PDB file of C-alpha atoms in Angstrom:
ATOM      1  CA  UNK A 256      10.141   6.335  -4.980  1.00 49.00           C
ATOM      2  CA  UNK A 257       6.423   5.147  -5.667  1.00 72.00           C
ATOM      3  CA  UNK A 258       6.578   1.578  -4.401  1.00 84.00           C
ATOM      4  CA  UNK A 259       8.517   2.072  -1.056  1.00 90.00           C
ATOM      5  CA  UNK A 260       9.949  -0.993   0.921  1.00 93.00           C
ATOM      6  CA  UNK A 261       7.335  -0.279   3.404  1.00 95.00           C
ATOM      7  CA  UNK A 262       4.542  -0.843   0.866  1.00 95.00           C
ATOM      8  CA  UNK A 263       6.386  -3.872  -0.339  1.00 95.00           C
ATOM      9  CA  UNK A 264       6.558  -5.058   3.264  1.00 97.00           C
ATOM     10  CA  UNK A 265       2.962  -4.538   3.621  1.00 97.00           C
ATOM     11  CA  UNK A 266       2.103  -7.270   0.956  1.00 97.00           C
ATOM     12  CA  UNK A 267       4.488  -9.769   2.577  1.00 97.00           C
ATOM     13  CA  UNK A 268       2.757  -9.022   6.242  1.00 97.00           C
ATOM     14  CA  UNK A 269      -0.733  -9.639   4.303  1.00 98.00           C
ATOM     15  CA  UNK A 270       0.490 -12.834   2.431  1.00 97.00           C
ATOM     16  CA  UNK A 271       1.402 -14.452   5.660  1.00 97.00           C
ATOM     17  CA  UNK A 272      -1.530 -13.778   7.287  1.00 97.00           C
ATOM     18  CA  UNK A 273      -3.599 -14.945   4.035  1.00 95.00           C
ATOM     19  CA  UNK A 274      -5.329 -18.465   5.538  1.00 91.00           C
ATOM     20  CA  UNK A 275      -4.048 -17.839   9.202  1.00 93.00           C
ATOM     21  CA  UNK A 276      -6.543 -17.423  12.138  1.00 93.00           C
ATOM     22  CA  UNK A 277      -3.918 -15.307  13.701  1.00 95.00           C
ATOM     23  CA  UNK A 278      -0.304 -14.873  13.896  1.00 96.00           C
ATOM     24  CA  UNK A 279       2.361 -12.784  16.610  1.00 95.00           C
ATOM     25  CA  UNK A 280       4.561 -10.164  15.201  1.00 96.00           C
ATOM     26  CA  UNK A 281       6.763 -12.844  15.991  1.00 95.00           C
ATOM     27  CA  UNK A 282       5.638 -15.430  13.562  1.00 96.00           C
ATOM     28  CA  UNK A 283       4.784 -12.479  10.652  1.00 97.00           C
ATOM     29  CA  UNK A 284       8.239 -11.705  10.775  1.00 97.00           C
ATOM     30  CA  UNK A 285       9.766 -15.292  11.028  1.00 96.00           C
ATOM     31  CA  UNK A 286       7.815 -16.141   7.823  1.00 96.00           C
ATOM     32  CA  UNK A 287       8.707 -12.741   5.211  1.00 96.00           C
ATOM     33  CA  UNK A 288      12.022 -12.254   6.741  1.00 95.00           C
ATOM     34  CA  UNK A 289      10.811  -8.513   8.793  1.00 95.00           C
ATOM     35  CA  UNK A 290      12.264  -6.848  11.454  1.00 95.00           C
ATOM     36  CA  UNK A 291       9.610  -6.565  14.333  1.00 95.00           C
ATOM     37  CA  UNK A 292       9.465  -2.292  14.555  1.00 95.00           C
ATOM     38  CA  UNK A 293       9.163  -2.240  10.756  1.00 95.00           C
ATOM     39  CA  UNK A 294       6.394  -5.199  11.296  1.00 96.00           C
ATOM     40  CA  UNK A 295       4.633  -3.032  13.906  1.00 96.00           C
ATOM     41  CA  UNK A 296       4.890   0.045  11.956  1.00 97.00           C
ATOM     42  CA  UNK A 297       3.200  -1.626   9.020  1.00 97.00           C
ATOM     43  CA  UNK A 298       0.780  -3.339  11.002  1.00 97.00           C
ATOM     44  CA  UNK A 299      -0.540  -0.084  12.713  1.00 97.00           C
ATOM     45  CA  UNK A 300      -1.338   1.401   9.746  1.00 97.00           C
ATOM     46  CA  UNK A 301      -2.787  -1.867   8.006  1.00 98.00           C
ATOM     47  CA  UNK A 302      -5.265  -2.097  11.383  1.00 97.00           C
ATOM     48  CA  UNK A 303      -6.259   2.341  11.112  1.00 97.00           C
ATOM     49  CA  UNK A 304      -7.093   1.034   7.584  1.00 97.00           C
ATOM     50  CA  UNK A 305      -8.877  -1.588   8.586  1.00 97.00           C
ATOM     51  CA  UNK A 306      -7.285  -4.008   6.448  1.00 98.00           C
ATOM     52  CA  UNK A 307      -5.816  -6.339   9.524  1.00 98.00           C
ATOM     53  CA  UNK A 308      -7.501  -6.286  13.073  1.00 97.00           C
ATOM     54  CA  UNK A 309      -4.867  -6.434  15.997  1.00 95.00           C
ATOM     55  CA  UNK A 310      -5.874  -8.361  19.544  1.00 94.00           C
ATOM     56  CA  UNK A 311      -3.524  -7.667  22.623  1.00 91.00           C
ATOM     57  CA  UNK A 312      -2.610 -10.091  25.517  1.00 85.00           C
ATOM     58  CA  UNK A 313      -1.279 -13.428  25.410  1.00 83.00           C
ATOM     59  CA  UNK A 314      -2.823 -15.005  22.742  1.00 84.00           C
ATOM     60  CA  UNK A 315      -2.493 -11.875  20.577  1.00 88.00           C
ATOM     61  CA  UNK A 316      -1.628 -11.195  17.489  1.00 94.00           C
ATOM     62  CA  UNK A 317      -3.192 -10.404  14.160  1.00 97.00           C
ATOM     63  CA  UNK A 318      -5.733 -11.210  11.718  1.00 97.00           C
ATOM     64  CA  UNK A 319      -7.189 -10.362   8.151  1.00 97.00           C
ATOM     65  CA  UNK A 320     -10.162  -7.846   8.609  1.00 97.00           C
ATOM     66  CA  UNK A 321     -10.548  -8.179   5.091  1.00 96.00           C
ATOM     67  CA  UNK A 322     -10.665 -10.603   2.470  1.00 95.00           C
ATOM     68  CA  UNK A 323      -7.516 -10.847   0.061  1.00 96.00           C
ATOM     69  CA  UNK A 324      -9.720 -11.093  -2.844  1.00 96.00           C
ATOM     70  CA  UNK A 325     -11.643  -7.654  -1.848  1.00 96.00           C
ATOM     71  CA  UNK A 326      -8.340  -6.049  -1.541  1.00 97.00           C
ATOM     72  CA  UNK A 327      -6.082  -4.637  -4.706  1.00 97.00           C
ATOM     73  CA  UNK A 328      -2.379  -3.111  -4.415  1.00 96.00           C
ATOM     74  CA  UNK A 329      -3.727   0.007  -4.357  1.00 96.00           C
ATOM     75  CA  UNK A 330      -5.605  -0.091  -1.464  1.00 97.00           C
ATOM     76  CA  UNK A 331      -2.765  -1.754   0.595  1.00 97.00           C
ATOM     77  CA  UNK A 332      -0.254   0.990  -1.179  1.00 96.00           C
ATOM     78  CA  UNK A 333      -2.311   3.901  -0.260  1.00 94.00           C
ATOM     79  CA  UNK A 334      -2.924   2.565   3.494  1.00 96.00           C
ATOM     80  CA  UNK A 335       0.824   2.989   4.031  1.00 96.00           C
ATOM     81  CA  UNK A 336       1.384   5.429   1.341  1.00 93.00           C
ATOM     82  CA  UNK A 337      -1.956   8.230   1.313  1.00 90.00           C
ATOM     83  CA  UNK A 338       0.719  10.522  -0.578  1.00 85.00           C
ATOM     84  CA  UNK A 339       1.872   7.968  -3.127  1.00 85.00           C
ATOM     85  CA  UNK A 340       2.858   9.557  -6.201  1.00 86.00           C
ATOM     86  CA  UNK A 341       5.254   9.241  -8.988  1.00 86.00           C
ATOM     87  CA  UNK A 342       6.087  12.759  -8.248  1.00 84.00           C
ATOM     88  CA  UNK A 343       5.647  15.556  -5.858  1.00 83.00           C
ATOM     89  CA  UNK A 344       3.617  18.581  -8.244  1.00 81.00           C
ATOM     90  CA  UNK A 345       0.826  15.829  -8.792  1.00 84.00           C
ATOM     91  CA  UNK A 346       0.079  15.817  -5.221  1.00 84.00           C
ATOM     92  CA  UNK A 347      -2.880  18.267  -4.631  1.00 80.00           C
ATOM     93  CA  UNK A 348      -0.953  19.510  -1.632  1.00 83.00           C
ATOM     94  CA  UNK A 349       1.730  20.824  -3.247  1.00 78.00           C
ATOM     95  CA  UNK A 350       0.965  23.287  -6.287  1.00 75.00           C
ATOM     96  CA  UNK A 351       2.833  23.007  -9.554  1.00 73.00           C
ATOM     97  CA  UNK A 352       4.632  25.777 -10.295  1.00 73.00           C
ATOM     98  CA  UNK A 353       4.893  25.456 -13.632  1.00 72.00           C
ATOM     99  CA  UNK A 354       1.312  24.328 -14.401  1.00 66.00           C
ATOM    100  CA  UNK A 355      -1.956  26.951 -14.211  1.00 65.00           C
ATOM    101  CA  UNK A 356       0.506  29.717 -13.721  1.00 63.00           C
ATOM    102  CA  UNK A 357      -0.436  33.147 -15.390  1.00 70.00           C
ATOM    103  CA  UNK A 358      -2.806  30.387 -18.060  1.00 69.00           C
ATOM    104  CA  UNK A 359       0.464  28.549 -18.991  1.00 74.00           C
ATOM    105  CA  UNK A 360       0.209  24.685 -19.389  1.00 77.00           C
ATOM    106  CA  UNK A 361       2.826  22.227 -18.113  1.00 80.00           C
ATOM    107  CA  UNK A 362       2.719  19.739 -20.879  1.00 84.00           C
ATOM    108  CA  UNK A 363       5.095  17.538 -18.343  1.00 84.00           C
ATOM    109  CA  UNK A 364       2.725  17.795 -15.783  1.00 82.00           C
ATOM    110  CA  UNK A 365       0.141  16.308 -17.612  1.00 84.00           C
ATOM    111  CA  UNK A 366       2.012  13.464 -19.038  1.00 91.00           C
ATOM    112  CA  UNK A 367       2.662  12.134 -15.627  1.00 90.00           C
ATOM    113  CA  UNK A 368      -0.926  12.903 -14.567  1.00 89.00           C
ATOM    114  CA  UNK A 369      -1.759  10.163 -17.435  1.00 93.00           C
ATOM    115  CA  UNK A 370       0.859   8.308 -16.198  1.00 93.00           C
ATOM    116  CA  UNK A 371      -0.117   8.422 -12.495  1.00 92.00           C
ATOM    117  CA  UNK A 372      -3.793   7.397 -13.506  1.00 93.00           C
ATOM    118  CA  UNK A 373      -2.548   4.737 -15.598  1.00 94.00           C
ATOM    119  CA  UNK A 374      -0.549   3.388 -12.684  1.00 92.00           C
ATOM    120  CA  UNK A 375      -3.312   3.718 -10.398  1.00 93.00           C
ATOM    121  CA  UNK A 376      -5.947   2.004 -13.130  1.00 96.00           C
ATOM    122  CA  UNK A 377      -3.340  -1.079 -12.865  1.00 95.00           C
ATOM    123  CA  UNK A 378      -2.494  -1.697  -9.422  1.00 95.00           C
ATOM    124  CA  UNK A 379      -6.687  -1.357  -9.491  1.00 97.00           C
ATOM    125  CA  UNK A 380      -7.060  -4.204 -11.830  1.00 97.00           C
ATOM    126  CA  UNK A 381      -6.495  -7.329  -9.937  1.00 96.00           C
ATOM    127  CA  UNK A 382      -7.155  -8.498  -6.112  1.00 97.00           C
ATOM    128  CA  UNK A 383      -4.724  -8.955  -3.658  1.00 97.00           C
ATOM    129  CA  UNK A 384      -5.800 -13.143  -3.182  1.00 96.00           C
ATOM    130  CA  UNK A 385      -4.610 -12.809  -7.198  1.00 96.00           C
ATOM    131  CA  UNK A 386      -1.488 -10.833  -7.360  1.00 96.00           C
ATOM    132  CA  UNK A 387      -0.202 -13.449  -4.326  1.00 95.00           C
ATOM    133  CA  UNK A 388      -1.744 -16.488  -6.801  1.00 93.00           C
ATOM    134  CA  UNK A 389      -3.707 -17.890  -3.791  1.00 90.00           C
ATOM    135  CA  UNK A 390      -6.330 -17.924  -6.167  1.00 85.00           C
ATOM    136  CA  UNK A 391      -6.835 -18.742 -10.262  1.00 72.00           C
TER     137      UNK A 391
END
């Protein structure tokens, strides 16, 4: 599946730290309904992104490192999801056996390339502050 639950969760964990100086894990989850370990999960990989900086001790938490209206879908998708495609033979780490073989052309193959770039061109299109209509 393209748009996993994890990617989904990722939006939520942004959206309720949009306009917060910092919140716990605790608070994150509280507000989009997350379980803490998928919360952390997310929230490392946001932070190795650089998308969300994390600060340890008792008034930890986390913040935005970035500004929502810098930020599309894409690059929150991709932060969780580096391999995110619509299917597996359009990944350049896995070869297509059907396409480039012995000359022959996988007309399916490059329908869903177009389709893949399309996608991509549209969760592109937009920022983040946007999509979450903090912002006109």
């Amino acid at each position: 599946m393209f748009i996993t639950r994890e990617c989904d969760y990722a939006v939520r964990v942004l959206r309720a730290l949009a306009g917060e100086t910092r919140l716990s894990v605790n608070e994150i989850c509280d507000r989009e309904a997350i379980t803490a370990p998928f919360a952390y999960k997310i929230l490392k990989k946001l932070q190795k992104a650089g998308i969300v900086k994390g600060f340890r001790g008792v008034h930890g938490g986390y913040t935005l490192n970035k500004d929502l209206g810098s930020l599309t879908l894409f690059e929150v998708y991709y932060a969780i999801d580096p391999d995110m495609y619509i299917i597996e033979c359009l990944n350049p780490k896995n070869e297509c056996v059907r396409n480039g073989q012995d000359g022959s052309v996988c007309y399916m193959h490059k329908e869903l390339a177009e389709i893949q770039d399309e996608l991509w061109r549209l969760l592109k299109r937009k920022p983040l502050d946007q999509v979450l209509g903090l912002t006109d």
